[in-house]
Short mmCIF file of C-alpha atoms in Angstrom, two decimals:
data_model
loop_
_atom_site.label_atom_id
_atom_site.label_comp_id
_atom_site.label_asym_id
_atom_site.label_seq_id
_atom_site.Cartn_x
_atom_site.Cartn_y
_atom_site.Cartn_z
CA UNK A 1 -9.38 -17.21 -9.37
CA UNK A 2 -7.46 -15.58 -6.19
CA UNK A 3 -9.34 -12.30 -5.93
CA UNK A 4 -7.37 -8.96 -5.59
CA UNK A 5 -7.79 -7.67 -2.25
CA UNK A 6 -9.86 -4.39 -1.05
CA UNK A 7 -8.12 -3.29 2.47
CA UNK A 8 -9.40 -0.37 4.70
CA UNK A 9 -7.02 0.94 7.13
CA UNK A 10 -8.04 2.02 10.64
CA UNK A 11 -5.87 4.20 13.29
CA UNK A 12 -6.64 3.26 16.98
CA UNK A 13 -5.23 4.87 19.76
CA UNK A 14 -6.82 3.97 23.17
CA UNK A 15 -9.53 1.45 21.72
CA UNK A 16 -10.54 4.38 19.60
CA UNK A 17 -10.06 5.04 16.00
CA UNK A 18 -8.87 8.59 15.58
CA UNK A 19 -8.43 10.27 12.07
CA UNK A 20 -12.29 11.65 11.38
CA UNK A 21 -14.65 8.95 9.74
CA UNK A 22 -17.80 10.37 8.05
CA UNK A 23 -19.62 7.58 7.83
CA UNK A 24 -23.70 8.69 7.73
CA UNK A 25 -25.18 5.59 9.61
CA UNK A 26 -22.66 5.50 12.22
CA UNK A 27 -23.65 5.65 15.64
CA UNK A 28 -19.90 5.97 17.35
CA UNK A 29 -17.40 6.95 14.38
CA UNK A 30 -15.04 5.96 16.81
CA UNK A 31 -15.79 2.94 17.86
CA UNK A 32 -13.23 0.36 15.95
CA UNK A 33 -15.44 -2.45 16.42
CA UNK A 34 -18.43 -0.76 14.73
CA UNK A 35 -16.74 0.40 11.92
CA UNK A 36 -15.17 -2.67 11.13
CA UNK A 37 -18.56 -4.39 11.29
CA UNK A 38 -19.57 -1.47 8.51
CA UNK A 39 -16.81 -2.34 6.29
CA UNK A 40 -17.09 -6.06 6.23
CA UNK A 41 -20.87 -5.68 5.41
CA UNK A 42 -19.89 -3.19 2.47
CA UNK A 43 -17.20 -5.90 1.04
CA UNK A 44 -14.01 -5.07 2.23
CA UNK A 45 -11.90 -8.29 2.19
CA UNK A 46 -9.53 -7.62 5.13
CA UNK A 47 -9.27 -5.09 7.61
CA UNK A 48 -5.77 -3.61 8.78
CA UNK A 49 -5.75 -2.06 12.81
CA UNK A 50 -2.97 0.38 13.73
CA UNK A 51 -2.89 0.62 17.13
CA UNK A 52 -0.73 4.00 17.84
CA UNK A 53 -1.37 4.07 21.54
CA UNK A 54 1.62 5.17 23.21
CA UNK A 55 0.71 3.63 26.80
CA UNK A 56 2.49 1.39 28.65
CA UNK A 57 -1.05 -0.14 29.02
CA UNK A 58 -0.72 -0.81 25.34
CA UNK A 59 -0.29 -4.61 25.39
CA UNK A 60 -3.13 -4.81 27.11
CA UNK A 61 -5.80 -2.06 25.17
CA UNK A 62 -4.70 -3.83 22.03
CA UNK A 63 -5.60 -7.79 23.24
CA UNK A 64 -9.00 -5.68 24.43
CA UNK A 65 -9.67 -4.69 20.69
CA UNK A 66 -8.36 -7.20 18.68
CA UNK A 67 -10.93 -9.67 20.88
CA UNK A 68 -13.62 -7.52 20.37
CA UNK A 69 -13.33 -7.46 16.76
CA UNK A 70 -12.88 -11.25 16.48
CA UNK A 71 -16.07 -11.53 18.35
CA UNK A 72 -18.05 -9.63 16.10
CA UNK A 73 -16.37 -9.49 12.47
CA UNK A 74 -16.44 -12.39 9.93
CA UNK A 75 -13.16 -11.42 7.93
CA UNK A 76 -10.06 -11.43 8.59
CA UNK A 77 -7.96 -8.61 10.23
CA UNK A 78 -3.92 -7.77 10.91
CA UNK A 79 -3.01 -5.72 14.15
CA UNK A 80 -0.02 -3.34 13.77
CA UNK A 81 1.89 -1.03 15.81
CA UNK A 82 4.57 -1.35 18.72
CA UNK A 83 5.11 -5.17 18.05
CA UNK A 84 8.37 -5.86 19.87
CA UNK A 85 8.49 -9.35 21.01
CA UNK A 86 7.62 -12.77 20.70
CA UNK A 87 5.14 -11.98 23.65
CA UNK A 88 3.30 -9.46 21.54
CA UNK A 89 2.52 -11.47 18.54
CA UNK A 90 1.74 -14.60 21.34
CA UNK A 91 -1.12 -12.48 22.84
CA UNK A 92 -2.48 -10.80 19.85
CA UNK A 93 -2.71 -14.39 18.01
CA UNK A 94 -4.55 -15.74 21.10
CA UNK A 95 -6.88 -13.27 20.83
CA UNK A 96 -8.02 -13.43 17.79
CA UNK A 97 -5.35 -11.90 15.22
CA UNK A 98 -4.96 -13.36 12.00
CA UNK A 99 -1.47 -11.31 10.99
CA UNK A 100 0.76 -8.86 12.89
CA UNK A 101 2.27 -6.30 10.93
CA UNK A 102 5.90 -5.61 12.32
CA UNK A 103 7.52 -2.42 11.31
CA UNK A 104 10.20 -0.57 13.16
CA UNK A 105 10.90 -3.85 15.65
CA UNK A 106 12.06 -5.33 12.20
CA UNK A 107 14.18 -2.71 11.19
CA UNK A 108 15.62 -2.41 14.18
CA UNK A 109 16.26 -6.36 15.13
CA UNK A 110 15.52 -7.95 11.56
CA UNK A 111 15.88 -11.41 13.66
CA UNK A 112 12.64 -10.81 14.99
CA UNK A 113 11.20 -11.70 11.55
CA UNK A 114 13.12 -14.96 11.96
CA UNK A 115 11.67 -15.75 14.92
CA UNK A 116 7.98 -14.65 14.46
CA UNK A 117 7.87 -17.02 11.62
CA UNK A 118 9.48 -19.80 13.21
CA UNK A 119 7.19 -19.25 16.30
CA UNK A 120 3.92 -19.29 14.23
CA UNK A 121 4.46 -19.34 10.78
CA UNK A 122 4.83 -17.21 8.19
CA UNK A 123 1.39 -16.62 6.80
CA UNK A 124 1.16 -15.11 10.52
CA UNK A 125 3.45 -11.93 9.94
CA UNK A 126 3.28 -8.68 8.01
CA UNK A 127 6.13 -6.52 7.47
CA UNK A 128 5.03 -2.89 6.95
CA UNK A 129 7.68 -0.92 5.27
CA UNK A 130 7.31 2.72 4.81
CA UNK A 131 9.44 3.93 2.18
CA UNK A 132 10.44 7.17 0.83
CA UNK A 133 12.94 8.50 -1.98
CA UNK A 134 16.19 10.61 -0.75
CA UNK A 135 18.46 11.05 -3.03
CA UNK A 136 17.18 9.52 -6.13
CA UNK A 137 16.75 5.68 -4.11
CA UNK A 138 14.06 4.65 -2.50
CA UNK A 139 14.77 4.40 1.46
CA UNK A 140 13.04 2.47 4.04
CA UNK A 141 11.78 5.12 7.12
CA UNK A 142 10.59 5.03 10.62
CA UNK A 143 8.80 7.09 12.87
CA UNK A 144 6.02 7.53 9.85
CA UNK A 145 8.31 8.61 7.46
CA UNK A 146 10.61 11.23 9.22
CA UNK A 147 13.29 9.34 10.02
CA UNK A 148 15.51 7.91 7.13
CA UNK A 149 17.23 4.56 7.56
CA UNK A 150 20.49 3.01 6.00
CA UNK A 151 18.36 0.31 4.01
CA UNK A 152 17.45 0.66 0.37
CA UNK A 153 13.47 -0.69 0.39
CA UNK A 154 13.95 -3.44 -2.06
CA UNK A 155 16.72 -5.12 -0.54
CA UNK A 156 15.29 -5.01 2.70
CA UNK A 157 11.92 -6.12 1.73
CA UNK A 158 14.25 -9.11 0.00
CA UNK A 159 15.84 -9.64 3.27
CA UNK A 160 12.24 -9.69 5.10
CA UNK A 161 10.65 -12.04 2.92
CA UNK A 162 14.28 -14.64 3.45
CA UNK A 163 13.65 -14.10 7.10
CA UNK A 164 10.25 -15.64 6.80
CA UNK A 165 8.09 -12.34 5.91
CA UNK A 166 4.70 -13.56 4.60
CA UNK A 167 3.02 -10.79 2.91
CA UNK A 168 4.73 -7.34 2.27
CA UNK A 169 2.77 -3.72 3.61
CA UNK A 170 4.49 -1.35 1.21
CA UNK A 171 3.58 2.57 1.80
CA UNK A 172 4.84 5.41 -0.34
CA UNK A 173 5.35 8.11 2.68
CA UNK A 174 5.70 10.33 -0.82
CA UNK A 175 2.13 9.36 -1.95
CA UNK A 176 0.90 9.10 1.08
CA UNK A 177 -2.06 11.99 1.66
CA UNK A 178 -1.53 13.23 -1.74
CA UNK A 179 -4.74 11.11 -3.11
CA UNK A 180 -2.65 11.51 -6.51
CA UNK A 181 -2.43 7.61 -7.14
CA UNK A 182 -0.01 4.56 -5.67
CA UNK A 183 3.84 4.48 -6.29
CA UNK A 184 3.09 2.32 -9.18
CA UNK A 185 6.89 1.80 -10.70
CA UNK A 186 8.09 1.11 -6.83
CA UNK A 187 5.10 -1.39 -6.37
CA UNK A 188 5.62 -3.13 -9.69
CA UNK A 189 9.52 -3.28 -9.18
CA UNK A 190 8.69 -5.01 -5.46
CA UNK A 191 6.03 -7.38 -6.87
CA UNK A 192 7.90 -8.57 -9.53
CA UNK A 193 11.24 -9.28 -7.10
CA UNK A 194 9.24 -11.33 -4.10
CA UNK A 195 6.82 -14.78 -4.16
CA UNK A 196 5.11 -13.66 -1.23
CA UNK A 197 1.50 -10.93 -1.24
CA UNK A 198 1.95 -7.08 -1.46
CA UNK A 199 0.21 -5.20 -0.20
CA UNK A 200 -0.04 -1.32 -2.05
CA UNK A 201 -0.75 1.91 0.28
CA UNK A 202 -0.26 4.90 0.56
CA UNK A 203 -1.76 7.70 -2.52
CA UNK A 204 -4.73 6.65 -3.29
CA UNK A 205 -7.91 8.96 -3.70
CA UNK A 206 -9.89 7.72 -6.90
CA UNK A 207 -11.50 4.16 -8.23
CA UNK A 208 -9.03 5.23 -11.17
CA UNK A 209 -6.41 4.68 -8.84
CA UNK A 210 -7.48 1.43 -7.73
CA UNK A 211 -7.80 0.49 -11.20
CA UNK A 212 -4.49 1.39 -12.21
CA UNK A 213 -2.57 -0.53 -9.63
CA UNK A 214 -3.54 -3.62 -10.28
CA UNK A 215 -3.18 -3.34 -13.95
CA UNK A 216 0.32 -1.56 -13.65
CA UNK A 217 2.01 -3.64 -10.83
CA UNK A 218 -0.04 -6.61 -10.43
CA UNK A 219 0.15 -6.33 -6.24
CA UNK A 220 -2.23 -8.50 -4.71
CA UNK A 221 -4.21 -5.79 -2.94
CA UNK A 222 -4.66 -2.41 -2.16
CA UNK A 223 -5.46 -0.24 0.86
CA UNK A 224 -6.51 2.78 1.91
CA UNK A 225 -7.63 4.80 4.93
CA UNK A 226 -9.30 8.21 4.51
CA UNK A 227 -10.98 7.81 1.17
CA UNK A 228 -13.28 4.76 2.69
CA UNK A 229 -13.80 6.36 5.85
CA UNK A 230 -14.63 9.92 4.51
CA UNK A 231 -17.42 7.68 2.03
CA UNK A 232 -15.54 9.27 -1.03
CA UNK A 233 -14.89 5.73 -2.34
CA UNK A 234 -17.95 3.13 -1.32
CA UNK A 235 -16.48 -0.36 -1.70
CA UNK A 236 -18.99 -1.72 -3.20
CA UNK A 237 -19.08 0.64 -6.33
CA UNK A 238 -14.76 0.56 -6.33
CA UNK A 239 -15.18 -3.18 -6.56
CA UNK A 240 -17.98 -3.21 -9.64
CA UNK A 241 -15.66 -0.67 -11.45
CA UNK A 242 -13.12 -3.11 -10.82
CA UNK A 243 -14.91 -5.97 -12.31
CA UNK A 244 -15.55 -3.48 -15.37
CA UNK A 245 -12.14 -3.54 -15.60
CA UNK A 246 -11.41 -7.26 -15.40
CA UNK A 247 -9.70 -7.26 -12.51
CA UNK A 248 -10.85 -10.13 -10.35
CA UNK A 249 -12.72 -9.42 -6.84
CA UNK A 250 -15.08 -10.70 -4.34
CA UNK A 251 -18.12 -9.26 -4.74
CA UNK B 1 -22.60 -30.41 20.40
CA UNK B 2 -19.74 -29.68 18.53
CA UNK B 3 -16.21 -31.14 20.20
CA UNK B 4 -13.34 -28.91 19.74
CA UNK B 5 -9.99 -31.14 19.77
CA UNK B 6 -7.36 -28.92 21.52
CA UNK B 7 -3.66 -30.01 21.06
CA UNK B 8 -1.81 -26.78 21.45
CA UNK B 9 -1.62 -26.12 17.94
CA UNK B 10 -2.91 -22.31 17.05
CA UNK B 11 -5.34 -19.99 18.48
CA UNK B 12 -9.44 -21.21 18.31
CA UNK B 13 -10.88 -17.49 19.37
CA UNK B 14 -11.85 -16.98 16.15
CA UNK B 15 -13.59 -19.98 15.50
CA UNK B 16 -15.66 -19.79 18.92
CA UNK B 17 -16.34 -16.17 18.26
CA UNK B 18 -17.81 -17.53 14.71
CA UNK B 19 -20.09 -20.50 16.58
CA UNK B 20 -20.98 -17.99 19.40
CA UNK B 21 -22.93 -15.43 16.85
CA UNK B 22 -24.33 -18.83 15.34
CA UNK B 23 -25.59 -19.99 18.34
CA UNK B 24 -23.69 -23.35 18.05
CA UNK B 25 -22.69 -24.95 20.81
CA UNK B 26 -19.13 -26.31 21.66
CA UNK B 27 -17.21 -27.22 24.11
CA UNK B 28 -13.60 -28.64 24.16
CA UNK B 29 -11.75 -31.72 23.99
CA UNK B 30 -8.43 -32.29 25.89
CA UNK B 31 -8.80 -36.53 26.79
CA UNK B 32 -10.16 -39.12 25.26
CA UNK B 33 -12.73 -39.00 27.86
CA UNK B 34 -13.96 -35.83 26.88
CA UNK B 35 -14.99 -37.29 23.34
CA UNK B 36 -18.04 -39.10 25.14
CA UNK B 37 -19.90 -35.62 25.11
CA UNK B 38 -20.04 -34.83 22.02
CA UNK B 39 -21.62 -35.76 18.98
CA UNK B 40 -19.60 -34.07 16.27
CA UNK B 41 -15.88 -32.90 16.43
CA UNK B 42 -13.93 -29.75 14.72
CA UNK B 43 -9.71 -29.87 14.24
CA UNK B 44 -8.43 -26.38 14.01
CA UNK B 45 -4.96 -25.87 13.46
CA UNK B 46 -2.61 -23.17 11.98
CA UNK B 47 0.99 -23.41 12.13
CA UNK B 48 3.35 -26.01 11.17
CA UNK B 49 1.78 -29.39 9.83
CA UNK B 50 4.32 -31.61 11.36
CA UNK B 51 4.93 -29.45 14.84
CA UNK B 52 0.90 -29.96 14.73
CA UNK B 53 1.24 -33.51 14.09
CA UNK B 54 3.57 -34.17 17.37
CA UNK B 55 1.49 -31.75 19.40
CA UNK B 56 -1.86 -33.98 18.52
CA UNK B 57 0.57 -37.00 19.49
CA UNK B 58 1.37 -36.37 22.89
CA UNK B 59 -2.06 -35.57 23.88
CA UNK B 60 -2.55 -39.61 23.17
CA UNK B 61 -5.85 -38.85 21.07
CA UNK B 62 -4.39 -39.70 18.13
CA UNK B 63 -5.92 -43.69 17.87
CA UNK B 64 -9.44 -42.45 19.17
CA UNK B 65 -9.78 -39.60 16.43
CA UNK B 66 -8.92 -42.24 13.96
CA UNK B 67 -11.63 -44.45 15.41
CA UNK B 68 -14.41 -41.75 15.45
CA UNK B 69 -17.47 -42.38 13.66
CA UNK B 70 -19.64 -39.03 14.11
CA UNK B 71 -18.68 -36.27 11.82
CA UNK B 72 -15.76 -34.45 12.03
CA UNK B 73 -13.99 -31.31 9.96
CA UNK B 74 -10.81 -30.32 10.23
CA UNK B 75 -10.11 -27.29 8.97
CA UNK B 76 -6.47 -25.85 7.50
CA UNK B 77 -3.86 -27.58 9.01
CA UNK B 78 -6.63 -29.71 11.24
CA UNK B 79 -7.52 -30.95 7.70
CA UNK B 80 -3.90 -31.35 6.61
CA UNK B 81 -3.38 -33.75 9.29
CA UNK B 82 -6.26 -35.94 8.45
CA UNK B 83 -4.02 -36.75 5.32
CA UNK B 84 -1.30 -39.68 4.71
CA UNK B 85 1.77 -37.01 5.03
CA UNK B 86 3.08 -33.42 4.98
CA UNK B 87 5.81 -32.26 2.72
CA UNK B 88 5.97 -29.32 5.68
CA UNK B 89 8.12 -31.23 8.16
CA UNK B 90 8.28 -34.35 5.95
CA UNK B 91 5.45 -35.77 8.33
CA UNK B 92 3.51 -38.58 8.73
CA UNK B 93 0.24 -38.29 9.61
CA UNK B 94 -3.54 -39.71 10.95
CA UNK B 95 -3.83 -41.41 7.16
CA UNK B 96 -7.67 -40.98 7.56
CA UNK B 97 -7.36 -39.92 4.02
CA UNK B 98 -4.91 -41.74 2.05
CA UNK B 99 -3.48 -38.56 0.12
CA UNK B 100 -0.60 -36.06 0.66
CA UNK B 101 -0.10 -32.61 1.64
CA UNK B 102 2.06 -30.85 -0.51
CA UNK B 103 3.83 -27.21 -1.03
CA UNK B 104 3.14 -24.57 -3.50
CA UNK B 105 5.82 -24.07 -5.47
CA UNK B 106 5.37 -20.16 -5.27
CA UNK B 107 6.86 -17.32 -8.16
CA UNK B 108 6.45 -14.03 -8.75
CA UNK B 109 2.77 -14.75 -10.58
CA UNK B 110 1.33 -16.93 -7.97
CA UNK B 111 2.93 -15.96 -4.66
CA UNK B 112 3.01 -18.15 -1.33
CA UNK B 113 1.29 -18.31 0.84
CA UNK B 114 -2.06 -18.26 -1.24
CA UNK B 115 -3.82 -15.20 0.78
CA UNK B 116 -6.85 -13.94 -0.08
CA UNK B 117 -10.25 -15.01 -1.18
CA UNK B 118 -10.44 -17.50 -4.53
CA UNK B 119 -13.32 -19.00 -5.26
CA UNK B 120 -14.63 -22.90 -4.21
CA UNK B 121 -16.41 -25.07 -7.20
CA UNK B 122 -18.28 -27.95 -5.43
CA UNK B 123 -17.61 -31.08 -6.84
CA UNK B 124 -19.95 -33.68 -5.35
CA UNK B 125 -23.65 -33.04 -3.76
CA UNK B 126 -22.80 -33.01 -0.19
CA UNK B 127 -24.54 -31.31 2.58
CA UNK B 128 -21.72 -29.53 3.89
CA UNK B 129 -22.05 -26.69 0.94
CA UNK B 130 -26.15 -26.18 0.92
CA UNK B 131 -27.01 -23.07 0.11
CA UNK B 132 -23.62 -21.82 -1.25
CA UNK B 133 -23.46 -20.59 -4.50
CA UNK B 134 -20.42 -22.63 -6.97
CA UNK B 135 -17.76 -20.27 -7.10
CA UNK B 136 -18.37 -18.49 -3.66
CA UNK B 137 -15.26 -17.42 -2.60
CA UNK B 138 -13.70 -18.07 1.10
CA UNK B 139 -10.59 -16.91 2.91
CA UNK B 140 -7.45 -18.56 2.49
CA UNK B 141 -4.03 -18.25 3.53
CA UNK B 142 -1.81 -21.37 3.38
CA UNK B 143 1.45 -22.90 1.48
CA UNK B 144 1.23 -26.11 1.46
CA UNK B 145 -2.18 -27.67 -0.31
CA UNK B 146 -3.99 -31.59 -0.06
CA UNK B 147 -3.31 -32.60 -3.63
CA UNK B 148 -6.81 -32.99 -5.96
CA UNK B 149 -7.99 -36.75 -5.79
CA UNK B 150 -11.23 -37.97 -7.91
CA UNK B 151 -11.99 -40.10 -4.69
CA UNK B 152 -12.33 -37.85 -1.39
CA UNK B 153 -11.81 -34.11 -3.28
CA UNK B 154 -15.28 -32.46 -2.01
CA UNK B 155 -14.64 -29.28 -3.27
CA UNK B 156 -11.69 -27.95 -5.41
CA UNK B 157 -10.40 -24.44 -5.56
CA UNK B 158 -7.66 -23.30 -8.59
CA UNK B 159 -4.33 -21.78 -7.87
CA UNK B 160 -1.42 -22.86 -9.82
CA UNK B 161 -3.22 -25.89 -10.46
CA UNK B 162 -6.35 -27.58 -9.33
CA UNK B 163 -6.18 -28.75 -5.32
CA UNK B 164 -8.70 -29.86 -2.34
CA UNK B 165 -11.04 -27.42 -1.33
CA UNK B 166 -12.47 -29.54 0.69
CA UNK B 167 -12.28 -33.41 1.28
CA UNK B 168 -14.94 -35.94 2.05
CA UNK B 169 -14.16 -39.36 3.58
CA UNK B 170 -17.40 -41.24 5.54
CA UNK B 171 -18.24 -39.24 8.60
CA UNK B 172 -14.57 -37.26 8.18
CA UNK B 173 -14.93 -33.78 6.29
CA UNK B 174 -12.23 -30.90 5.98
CA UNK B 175 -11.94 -27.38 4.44
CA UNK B 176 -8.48 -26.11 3.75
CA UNK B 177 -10.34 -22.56 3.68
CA UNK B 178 -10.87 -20.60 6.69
CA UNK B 179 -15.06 -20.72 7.06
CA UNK B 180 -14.81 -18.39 10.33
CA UNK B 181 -12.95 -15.95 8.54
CA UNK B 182 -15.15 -16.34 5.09
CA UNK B 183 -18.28 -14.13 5.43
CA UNK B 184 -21.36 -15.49 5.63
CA UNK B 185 -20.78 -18.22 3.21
CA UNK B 186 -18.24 -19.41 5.76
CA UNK B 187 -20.58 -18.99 8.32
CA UNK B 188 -23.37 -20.91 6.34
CA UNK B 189 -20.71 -23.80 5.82
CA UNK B 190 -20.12 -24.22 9.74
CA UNK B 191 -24.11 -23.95 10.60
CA UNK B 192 -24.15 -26.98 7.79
CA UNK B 193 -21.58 -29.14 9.68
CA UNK B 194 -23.38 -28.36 12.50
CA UNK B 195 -26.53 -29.74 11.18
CA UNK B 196 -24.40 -32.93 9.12
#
């Protein structure tokens, strides 16, 4: 059976990963490359890079990592963050990307979706939507959730996935930090309205969590930042509860 | 030495990467010339089966790939176009393997394209999968699948239904999985063709 999917998030801004990891064998917490190499050896089952580097080096610090962590790491990995163009994606696949995750670029030109796919297929490109409810509707955001858009979030992640979206990033900017659990009625609503992979973030902060996501919404994988790197969840004890629970995973 | 075909079609830095921390050695093929220095060949490919197909075409190795007798995986797409045709692009293709490539239907239960990790069941004894485990599970992400056949399916894998895993033809081998992105069992499966 497909396994459900076990996704630590990293933040990297010059080659570094900022946000503090706590990880007790580490020798550089903020080395991306090392922790990556950590997670794959604990079981994680994909690895998601946000690159918030605001340079106008960026291009070129990004193609850096994503090589080095194609070197070394036997799993595969998406690269997010300031994806505008074509010329992006071209560079990042070449060196070693197996998905972009597009996020405001999309919003902004939806087209771009279009053409990413067309240019190397769809399995090849994430859209990350960050959503968060105003007004009683759930609204897609930019700018990390401060700036509201005109697009409800399921029609647009409808639109995304006609454009040629192949897997969906969906994060609950009102879950997000609050380690209280995933936005389990938006996530099931989403999963049940699209053929193509979602992805759940954003909330959680217990195995319980974990548990309940895939049981409630039936996403195809969850992920998570700060309770991996702070070692308050250990992947390989989330994914044995998980098993408990008969939800399928790689172990 | 392992031959890597190049024809334009997807990136190969992951797959290097993977034979670099093996210690396999590669190096690439662009002519038909460049065969003669090899004695075993790998098709990558991700992207578009037929776009693939027309890429391979134009670099004129198409007749001495079908020729080859030393072994040879393709894998994903580089497998797919070992195949008779591709529903993606409604493609003919090198007919190595007289069986079709064909698209998941894809719902709201089993979404396209199949991502993730699902498990591989072994099907006949074939060096290619010593010392991994039935039901070790490797990295896929694909829509269109090589249907199951009793005669060349290797390995199978389920999703919707039952399809090739893995195919087997004389010296011509392919894995619809991605073994550079699939662990160490992955890694175990590329040391093995490199030792077929």
């Amino acid at each position: 059976m497909l396994s459900k999917r076990i996704i630590p998030c990293l933040d990297v801004k010059d080659g570094r990963t900022v946000k503090g990891v706590n990880f007790v064998d580490l020798r550089d917490a903020g080395d991306p490359v090392e922790l990556a190499w950590n997670y794959s050896q604990q079981g994680a089952d994909e690895l998601v890079f946000l690159d918030i580097t605001a340079t106008v080096e960026r291009r070129k610090t990004m193609v850096e990592l994503v090589k080095a962590v194609a070197r070394q790491i036997n799993i595969p990995f998406t690269i997010g963050g300031g994806i505008n163009e074509i010329a992006d994606a071209d560079a990042l696949l070449n060196a070693g990307a197996d998905k972009i995750s597009i996020n405001s670029a999309a919003v902004r030109n939806p087209a771009l979706i279009d053409e990413l796919a067309k240019a190397f297929g769809v399995q090849f490109v994430v859209i990350a939507v960050d959503t968060r409810v105003l007004n009683g509707k759930n609204i897609v955001h930019l700018n990390g959730g401060r700036l509201p858009t005109e697009k409800q979030t399921l029609d647009w992640i409808q639109e995304a996935e006609s454009r040629g979206a192949g897997e969906i990033l969906l994060t609950s900017m009102d879950h997000d930090g609050t380690k209280g659990g995933f936005d389990n009625g938006l996530l099931k609503q989403v999963n049940d309205a699209v053929n193509i992979p979602v992805i759940a973030s954003g909330g959680a902060g217990a195995v319980e969590h974990f548990v309940d996501v895939f049981h409630k919404t039936n996403v195809d994988a969850a992920l998570a930042a700060s309770v991996f790197h702070y070692g308050e969840i250990l992947i390989p004890d989330l994914k044995t509860i998980l098993k408990e629970n008969n939800i399928e995973v790689r172990v | 030495m392992i031959g890597i075909i190049r024809y334009g079609a997807g990136n190969i830095f992951s797959l290097t990467a993977a034979l670099d921390r093996l210690g396999i050695a590669y190096g690439m093929v662009h002519t038909e010339a460049d065969l003669e220095g090899f004695d075993r060949y790998i098709i990558p490919g991700v992207g578009h089966a037929g776009a693939a197909m027309h890429k391979l075409e134009s670099t004129g190795l198409v007749p001495a790939i079908k020729a080859l007798n030393k072994p040879t995986l393709g894998i994903c797409v580089g497998m797919q176009l070992m195949t008779a045709y591709s529903e993606e692009g409604d493609a003919s293709l090198l007919n190595i393997f007289p069986i079709k490539t064909l698209k998941f239907p894809g719902d709201t239960e089993f979404k396209v394209p199949h991502t993730g990790w699902n498990q591989v069941f072994p099907e006949k004894g074939n060096p290619l999968f010593t010392g991994i485990p039935d039901g070790s599970h490797f990295y896929y992400v694909h829509s269109y699948f090589i249907e199951y056949d009793t005669l060349y399916t290797l390995a199978s894998t389920n999703y919707i239904h039952k399809f090739s895993a893995s195919i087997w033809h004389n010296n011509f081998y392919g894995v619809q999985f991605h073994p550079e992105k699939s662990g160490v069992y992955g890694e175990t499966l590329l040391k093995n063709f490199s030792n077929i």
